[in-house]
Tab-separated table of C-alpha atoms in Angstrom:
chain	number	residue	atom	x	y	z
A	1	UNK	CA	-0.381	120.024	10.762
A	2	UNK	CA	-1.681	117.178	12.510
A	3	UNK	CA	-3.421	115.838	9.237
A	4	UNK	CA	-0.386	116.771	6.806
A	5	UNK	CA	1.332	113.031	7.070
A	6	UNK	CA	1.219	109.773	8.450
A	7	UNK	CA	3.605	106.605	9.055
A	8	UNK	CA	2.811	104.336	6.303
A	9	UNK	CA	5.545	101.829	6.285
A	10	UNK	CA	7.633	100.433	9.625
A	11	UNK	CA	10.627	97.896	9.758
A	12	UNK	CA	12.610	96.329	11.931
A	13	UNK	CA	15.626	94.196	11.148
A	14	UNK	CA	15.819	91.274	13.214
A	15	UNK	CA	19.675	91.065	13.660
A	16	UNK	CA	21.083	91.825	17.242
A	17	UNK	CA	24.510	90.797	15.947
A	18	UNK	CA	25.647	90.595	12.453
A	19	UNK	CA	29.526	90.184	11.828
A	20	UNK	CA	28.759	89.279	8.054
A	21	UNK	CA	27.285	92.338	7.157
A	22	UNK	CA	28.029	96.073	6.798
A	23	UNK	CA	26.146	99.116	8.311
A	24	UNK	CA	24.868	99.655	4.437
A	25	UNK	CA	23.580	96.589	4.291
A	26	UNK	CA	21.672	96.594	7.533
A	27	UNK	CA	20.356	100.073	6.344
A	28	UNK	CA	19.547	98.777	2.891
A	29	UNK	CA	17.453	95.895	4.042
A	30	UNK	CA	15.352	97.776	6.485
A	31	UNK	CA	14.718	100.357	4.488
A	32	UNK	CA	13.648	97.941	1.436
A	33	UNK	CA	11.387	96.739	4.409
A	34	UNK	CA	9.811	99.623	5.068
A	35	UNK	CA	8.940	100.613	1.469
A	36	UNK	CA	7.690	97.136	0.939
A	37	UNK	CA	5.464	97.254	4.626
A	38	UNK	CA	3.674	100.325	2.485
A	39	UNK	CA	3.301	99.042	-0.192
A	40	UNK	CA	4.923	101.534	-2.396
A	41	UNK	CA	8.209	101.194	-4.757
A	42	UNK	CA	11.644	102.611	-4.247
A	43	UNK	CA	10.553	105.693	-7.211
A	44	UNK	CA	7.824	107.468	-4.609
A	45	UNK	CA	10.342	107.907	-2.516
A	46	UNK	CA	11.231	111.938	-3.002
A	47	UNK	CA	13.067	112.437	0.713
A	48	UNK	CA	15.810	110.547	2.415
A	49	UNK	CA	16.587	111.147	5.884
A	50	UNK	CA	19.715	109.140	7.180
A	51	UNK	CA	21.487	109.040	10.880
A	52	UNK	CA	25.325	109.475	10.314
A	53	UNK	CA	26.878	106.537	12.427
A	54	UNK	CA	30.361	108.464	12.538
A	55	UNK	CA	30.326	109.131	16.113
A	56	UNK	CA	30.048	105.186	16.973
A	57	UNK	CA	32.939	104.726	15.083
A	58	UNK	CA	30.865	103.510	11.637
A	59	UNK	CA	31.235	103.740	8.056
A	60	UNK	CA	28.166	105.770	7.563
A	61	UNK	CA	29.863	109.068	8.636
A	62	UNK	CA	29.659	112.821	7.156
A	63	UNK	CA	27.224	112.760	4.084
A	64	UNK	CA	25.742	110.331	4.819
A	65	UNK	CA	22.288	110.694	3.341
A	66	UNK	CA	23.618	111.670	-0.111
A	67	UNK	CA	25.760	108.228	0.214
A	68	UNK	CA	22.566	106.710	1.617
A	69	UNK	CA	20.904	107.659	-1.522
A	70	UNK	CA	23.731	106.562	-3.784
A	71	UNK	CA	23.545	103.134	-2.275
A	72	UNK	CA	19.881	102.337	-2.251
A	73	UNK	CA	19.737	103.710	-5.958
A	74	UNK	CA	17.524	107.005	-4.698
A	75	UNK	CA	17.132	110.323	-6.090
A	76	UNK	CA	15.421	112.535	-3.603
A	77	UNK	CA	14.465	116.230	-4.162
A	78	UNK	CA	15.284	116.477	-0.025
A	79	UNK	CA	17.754	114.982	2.629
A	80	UNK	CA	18.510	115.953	5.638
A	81	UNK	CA	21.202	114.444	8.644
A	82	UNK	CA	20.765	116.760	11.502
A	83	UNK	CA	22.398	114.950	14.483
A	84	UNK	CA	21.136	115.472	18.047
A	85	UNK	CA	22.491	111.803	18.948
A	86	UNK	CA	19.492	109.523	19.815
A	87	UNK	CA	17.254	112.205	18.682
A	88	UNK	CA	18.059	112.508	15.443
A	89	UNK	CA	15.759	110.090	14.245
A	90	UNK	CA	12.510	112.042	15.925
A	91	UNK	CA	13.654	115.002	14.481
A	92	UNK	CA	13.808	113.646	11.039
A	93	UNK	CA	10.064	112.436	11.583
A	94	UNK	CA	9.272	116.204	12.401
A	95	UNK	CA	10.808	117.817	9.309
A	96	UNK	CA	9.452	114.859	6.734
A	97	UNK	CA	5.803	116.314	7.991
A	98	UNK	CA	7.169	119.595	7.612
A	99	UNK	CA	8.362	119.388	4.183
A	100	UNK	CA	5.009	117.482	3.455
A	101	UNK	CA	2.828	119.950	4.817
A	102	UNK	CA	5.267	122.674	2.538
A	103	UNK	CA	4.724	120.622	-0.540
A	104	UNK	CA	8.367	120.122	-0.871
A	105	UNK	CA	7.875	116.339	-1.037
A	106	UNK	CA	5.428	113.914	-0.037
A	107	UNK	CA	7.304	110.445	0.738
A	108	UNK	CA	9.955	110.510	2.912
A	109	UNK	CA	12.456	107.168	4.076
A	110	UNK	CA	13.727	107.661	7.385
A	111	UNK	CA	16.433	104.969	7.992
A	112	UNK	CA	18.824	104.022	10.532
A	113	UNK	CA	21.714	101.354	10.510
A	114	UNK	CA	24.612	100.529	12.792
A	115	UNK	CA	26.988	97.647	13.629
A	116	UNK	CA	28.066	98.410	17.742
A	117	UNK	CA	28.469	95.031	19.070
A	118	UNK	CA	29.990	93.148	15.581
A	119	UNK	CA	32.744	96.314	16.318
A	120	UNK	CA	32.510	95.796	19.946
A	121	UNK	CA	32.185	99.685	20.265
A	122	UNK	CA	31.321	100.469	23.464
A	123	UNK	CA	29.606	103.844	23.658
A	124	UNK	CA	28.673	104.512	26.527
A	125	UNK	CA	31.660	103.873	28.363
A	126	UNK	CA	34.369	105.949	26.197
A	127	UNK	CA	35.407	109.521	25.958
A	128	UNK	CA	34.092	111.770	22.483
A	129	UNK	CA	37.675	111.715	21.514
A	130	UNK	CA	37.979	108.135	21.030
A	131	UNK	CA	34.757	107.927	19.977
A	132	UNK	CA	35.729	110.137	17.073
A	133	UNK	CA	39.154	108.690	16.707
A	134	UNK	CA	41.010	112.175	16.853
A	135	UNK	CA	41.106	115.013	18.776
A	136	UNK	CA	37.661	117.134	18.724
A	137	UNK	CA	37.935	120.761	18.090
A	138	UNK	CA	37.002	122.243	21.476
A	139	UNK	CA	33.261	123.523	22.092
A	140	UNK	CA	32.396	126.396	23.790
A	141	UNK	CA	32.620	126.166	27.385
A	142	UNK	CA	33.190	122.970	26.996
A	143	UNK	CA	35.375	122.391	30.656
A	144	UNK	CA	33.883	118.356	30.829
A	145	UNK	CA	36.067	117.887	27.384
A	146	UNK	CA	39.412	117.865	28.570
A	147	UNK	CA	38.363	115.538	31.370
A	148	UNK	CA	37.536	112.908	28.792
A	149	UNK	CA	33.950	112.890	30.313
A	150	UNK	CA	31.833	109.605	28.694
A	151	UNK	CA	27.998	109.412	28.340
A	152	UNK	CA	27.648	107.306	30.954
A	153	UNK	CA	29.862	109.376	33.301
A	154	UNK	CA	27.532	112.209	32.615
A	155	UNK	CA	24.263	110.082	33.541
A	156	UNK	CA	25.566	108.947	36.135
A	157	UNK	CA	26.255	112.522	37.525
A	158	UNK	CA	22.837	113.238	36.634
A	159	UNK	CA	20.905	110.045	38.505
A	160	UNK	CA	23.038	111.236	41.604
A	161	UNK	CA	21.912	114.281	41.355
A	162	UNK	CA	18.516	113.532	40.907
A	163	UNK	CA	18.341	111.264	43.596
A	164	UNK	CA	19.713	113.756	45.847
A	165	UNK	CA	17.177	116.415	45.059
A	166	UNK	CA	14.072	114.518	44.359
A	167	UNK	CA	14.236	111.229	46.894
A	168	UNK	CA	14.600	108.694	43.541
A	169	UNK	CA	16.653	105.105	44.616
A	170	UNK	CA	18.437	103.089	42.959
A	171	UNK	CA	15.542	100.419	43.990
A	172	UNK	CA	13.068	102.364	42.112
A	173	UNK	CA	15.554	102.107	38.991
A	174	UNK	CA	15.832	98.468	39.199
A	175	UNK	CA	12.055	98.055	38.559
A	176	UNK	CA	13.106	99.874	35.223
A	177	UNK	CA	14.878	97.776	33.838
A	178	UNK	CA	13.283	94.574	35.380
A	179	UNK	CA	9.954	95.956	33.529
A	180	UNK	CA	12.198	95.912	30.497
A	181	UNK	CA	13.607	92.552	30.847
A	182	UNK	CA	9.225	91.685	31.245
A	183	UNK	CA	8.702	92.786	27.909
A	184	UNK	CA	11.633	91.693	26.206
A	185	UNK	CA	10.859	88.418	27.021
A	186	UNK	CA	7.772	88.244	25.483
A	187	UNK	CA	9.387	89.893	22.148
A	188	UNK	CA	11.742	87.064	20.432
A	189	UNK	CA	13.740	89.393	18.480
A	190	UNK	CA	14.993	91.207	22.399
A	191	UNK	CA	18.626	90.924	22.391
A	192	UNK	CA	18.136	89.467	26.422
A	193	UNK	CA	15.737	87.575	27.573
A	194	UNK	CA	16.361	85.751	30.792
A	195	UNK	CA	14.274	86.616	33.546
A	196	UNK	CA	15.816	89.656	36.163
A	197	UNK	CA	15.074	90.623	39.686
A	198	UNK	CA	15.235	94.094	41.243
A	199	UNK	CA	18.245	92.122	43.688
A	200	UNK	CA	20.135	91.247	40.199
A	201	UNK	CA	20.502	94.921	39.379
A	202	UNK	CA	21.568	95.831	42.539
A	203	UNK	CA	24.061	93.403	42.849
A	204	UNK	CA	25.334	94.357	38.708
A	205	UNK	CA	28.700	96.088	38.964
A	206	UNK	CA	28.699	99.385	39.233
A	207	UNK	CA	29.169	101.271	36.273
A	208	UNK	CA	28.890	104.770	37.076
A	209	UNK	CA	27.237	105.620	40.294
A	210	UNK	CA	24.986	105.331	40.976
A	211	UNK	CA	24.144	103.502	37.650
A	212	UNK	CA	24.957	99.797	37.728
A	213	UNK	CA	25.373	97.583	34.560
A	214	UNK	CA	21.788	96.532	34.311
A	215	UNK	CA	21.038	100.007	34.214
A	216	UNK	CA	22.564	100.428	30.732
A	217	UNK	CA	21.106	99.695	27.750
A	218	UNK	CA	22.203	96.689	25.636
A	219	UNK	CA	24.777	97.334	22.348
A	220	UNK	CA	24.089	95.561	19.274
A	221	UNK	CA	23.538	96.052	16.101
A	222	UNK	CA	20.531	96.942	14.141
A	223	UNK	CA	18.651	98.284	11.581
A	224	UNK	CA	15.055	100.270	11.251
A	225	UNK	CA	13.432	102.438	8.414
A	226	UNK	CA	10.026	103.951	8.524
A	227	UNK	CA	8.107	105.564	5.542
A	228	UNK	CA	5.914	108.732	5.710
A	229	UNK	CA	3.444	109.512	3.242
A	230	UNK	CA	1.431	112.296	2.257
A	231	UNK	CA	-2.557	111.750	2.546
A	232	UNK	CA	-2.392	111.765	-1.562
A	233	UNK	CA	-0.594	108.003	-1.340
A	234	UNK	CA	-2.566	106.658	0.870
A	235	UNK	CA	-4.802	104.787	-1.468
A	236	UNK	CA	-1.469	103.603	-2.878
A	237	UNK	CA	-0.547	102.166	0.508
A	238	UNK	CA	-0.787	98.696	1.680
A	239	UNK	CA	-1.795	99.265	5.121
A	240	UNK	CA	-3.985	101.844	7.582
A	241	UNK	CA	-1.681	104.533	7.857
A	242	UNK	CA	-0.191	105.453	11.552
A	243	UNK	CA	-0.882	109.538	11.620
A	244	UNK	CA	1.726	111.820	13.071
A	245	UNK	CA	-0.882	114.066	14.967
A	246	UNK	CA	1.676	116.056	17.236
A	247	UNK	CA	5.005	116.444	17.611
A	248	UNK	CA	7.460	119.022	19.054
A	249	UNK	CA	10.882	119.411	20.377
A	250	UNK	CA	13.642	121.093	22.331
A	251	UNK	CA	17.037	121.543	23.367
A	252	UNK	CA	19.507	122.047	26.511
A	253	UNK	CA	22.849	123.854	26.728
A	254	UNK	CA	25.370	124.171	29.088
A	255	UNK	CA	24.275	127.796	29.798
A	256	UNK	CA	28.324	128.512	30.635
A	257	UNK	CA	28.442	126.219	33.630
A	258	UNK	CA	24.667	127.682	35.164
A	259	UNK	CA	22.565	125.159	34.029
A	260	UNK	CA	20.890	122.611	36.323
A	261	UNK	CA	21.523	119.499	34.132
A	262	UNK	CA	19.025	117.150	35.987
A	263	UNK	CA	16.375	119.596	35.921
A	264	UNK	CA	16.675	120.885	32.584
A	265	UNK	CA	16.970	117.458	31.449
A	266	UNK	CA	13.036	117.130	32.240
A	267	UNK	CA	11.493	120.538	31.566
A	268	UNK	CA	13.495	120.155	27.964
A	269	UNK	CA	11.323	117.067	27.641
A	270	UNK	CA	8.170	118.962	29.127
A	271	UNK	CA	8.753	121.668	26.479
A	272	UNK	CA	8.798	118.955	23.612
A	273	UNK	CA	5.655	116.995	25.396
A	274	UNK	CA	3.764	120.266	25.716
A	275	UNK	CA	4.422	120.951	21.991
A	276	UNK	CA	3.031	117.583	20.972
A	277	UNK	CA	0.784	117.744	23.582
A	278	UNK	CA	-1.159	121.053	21.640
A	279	UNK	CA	-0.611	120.534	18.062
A	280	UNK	CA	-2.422	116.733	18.743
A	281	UNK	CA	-5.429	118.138	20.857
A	282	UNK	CA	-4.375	116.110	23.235
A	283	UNK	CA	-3.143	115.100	26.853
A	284	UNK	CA	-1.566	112.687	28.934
A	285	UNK	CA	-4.391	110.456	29.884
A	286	UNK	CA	-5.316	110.206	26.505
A	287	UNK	CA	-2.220	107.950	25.358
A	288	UNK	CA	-2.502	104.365	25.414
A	289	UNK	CA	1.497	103.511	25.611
A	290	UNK	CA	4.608	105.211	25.264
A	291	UNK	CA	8.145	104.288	23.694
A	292	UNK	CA	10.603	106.048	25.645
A	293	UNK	CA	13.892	105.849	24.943
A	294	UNK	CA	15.871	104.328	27.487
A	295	UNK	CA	19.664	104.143	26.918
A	296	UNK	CA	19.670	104.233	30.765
A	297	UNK	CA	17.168	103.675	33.462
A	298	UNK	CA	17.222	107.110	34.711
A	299	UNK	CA	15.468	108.721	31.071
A	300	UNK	CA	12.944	106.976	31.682
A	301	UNK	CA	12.189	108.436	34.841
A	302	UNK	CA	13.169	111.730	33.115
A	303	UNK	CA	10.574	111.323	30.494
A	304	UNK	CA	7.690	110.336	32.306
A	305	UNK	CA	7.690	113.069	34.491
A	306	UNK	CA	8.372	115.663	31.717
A	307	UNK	CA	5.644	114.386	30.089
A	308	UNK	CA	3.361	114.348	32.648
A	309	UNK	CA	2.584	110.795	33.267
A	310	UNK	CA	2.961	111.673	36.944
A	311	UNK	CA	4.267	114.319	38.566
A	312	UNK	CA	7.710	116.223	39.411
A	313	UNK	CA	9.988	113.248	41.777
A	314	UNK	CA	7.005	110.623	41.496
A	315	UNK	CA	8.758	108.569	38.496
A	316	UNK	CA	10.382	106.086	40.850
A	317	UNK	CA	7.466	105.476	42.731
A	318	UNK	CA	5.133	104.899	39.203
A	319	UNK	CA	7.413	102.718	38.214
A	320	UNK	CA	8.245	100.389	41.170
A	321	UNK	CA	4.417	100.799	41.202
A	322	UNK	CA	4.199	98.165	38.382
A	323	UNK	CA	2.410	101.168	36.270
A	324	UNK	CA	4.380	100.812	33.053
A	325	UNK	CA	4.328	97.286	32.976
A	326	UNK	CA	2.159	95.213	29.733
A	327	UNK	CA	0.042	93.015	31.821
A	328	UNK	CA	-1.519	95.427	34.582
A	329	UNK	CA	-0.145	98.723	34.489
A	330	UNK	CA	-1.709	101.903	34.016
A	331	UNK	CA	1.014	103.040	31.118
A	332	UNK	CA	2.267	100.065	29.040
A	333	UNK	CA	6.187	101.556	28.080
A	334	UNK	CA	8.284	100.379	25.548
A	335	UNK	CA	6.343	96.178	25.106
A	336	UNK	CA	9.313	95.567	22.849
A	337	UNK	CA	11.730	95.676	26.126
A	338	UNK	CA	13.180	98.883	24.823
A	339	UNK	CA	17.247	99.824	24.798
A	340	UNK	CA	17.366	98.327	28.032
A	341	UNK	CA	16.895	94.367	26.906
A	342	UNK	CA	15.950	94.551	23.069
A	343	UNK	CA	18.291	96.623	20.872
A	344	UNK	CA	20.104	99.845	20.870
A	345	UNK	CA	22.796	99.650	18.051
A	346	UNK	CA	23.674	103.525	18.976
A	347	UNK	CA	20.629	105.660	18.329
A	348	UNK	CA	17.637	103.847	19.349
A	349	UNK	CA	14.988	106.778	18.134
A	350	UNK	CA	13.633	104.964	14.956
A	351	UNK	CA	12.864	101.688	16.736
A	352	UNK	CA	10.483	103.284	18.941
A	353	UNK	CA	8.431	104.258	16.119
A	354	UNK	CA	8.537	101.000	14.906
A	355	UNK	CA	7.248	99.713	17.308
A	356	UNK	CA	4.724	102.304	17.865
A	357	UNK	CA	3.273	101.206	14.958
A	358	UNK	CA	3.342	97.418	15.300
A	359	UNK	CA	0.869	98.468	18.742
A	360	UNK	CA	-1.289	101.060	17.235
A	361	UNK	CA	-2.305	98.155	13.859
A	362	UNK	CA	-2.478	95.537	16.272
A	363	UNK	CA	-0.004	93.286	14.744
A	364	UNK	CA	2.719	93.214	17.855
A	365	UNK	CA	2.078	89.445	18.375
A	366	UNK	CA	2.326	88.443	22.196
A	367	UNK	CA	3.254	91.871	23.661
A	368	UNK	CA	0.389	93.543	22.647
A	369	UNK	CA	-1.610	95.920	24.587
A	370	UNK	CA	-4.770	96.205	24.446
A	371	UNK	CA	-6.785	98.818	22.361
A	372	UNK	CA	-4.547	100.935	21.674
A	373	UNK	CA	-4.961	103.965	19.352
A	374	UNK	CA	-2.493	106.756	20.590
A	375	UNK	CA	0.928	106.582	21.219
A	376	UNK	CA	3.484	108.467	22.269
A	377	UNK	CA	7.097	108.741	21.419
A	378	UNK	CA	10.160	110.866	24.025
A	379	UNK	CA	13.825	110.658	22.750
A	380	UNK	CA	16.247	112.693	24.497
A	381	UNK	CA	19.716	112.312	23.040
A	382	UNK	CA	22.866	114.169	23.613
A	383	UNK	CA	25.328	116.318	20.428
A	384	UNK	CA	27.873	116.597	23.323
A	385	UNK	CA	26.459	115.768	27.025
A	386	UNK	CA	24.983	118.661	28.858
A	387	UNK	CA	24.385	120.157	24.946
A	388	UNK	CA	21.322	118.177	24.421
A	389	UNK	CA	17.893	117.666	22.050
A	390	UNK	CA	14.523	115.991	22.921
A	391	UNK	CA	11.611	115.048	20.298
A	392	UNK	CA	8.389	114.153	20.938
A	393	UNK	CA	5.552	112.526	19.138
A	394	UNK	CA	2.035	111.603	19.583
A	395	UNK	CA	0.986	108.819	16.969
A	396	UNK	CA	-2.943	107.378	16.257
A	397	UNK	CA	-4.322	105.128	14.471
């Protein structure tokens, strides 16, 4: 499996904020990118794998892949819209290389658009309900629902709790995002880019505690597409392809009230890791950097742990350590400046294989670290809070 397909085609929109355009549009124009970036044509494209926007309040809701492919003039023999939030897009990467490997296809468009901040939706910060616009059928043990519970509510719950059982401060979270804010800076497309200290996340309002504003990621909007191949269209391709060489995933659930969210939020992402980890040959110290995706602070911390960058309540310390920063640091994570400062127009997933990509063929111009062949990919993303899915991917050159 780990030579059945490789990234051959990565874009990134540059919006942050478009007012003028629709989500289709966004969508259309990154994922004409991506096709061009490989050098292929609209006609090998035989699988379409779209993120339904619906729960950010968006136009691209249920079917949206078949409208996808009605829109960009498509006609592929496979599409697929499973949504596990910001996961989604990791899990589409795992069943294009499935259905490659199967012979059911063999070039697959994975594409993401959204317009957050033109709509000024908020997602973080409001319940499912209003989210959805309507009511939600309730979900099985589902006692957070009626509360009107909100994403950031939950993570919030979940940093406390954390902090509480492992020793992590909110000090150590502030070098987070002030790592993020590094790296965004040096990335002119970041949606912020003034300079932040540890103090000006401190002193950020308090959001959810023990999260504070600076904690959360940016909205905007956005747009990304990537394009995986089979081996067969490679000498078609316009570029070294980016191989997928291990990937695996996972899932929480409430367990009826018995589940240790915090906890289970990292060995989900160990079970993922350890997937990737195998079906790659390969092991922590072997990658180079790692996109993690970091609609708050606190996954990040989540995620390297779980994937063994360092070890069980250490993620604090590695980061206030200076060890994921670009310029010195023992784990470069997310040079583009991640959810936290660049973009996160709702489901952030397909931008950190964009820019996994830009690192591994060198062409990430003034943020890019050096030598790098393997990278590694962690999205954890929630279908309803504590009811949640994590992908991971290791990626080489």
């Amino acid at each position: 499996m780990s030579e059945a397909a490789a990234i051959v085609g990565a874009y990134e929109h540059p919006t942050r904020f478009a007012p003028d355009k629709s989500e289709w549009q966004l969508l259309a124009e990154a994922s004409r990118g991506a096709i061009r970036d490989a050098g292929l044509s609209p006609k090998h494209i035989d699988a379409l794998f779209v993120a339904a926007t619906a729960p950010e309040g968006g136009q691209l809701g249920l079917c949206a892949s078949t409208m996808a492919a009605d829109y960009l003039n498509l006609k592929p023999k496979f599409i697929d819209e499973t949504d596990v939030g910001g996961a989604s897009l990791g899990y589409y990467v795992n069943r294009a290389v499935m259905g490659i490997h199967l012979g059911l296809f063999k070039c697959a468009l994975i594409a993401y658009g959204a317009t957050a901040k033109s709509r000024k939706v908020n997602v973080g910060t409001v319940s499912y309900n209003e989210l959805t616009g309507q009511e939600m059928t309730p979900i099985p043990d589902a006692f957070e629902q009626i509360h009107g519970t909100t994403v950031i509510g939950f993570m919030g719950m979940l940093t406390q709790r954390y902090m509480h059982d492992y020793g992590l401060t909110s000090e150590q979270l502030a070098h987070v995002a002030t790592t993020m804010r590094e790296h965004a800076i040096l990335n002119p497309q970041a949606a912020r880019r003034e300079p932040i200290t540890v103090d000006d996340v401190l002193s950020s309002k308090i959001i959810a505690t023990p999260l504070h504003k600076l904690d959360c990621c940016v909205v905007t909007d956005g747009a990304g597409a990537i394009v995986v191949a089979h081996p067969d269209l490679f000498p078609e391709c316009a570029k070294k392809p980016v191989w997928i060489r291990g990937w695996g995933e996972a899932l929480m659930t409430h367990g009826a009230g018995h589940t240790d969210w915090a906890k289970e939020s990292r060995e989900m992402v160990t079970r993922a890791c350890s997937d990737a980890y195998k079906m790659a040959g390969r092991s922590p110290q072997d990658i180079d950097t790692a996109m993690i995706y970091d609609a708050f602070t606190f996954n990040v911390i989540v995620d390297l742990e779980g994937a063994g960058f360092c070890g069980v309540g250490e993620g604090g310390a590695f980061a206030a350590a200076g060890e994921m920063k670009l310029n010195g640091g023992s784990l470069p994570v997310n040079p583009d400046g991640g959810g936290l400062s660049s973009n996160h127009p709702g489901r952030r997933g397909i931008f950190m294989f964009i820019e996994a990509v830009r690192q591994l063929r060198g062409e990430a111009e003034g943020r890019q670290v050096r030598d790098a062949k393997i990278a590694m990919c962690t999205a954890t993303g929630a279908a309803f809070l504590a009811r949640r899915g994590s992908a991971a991917h290791i990626l080489e050159i």
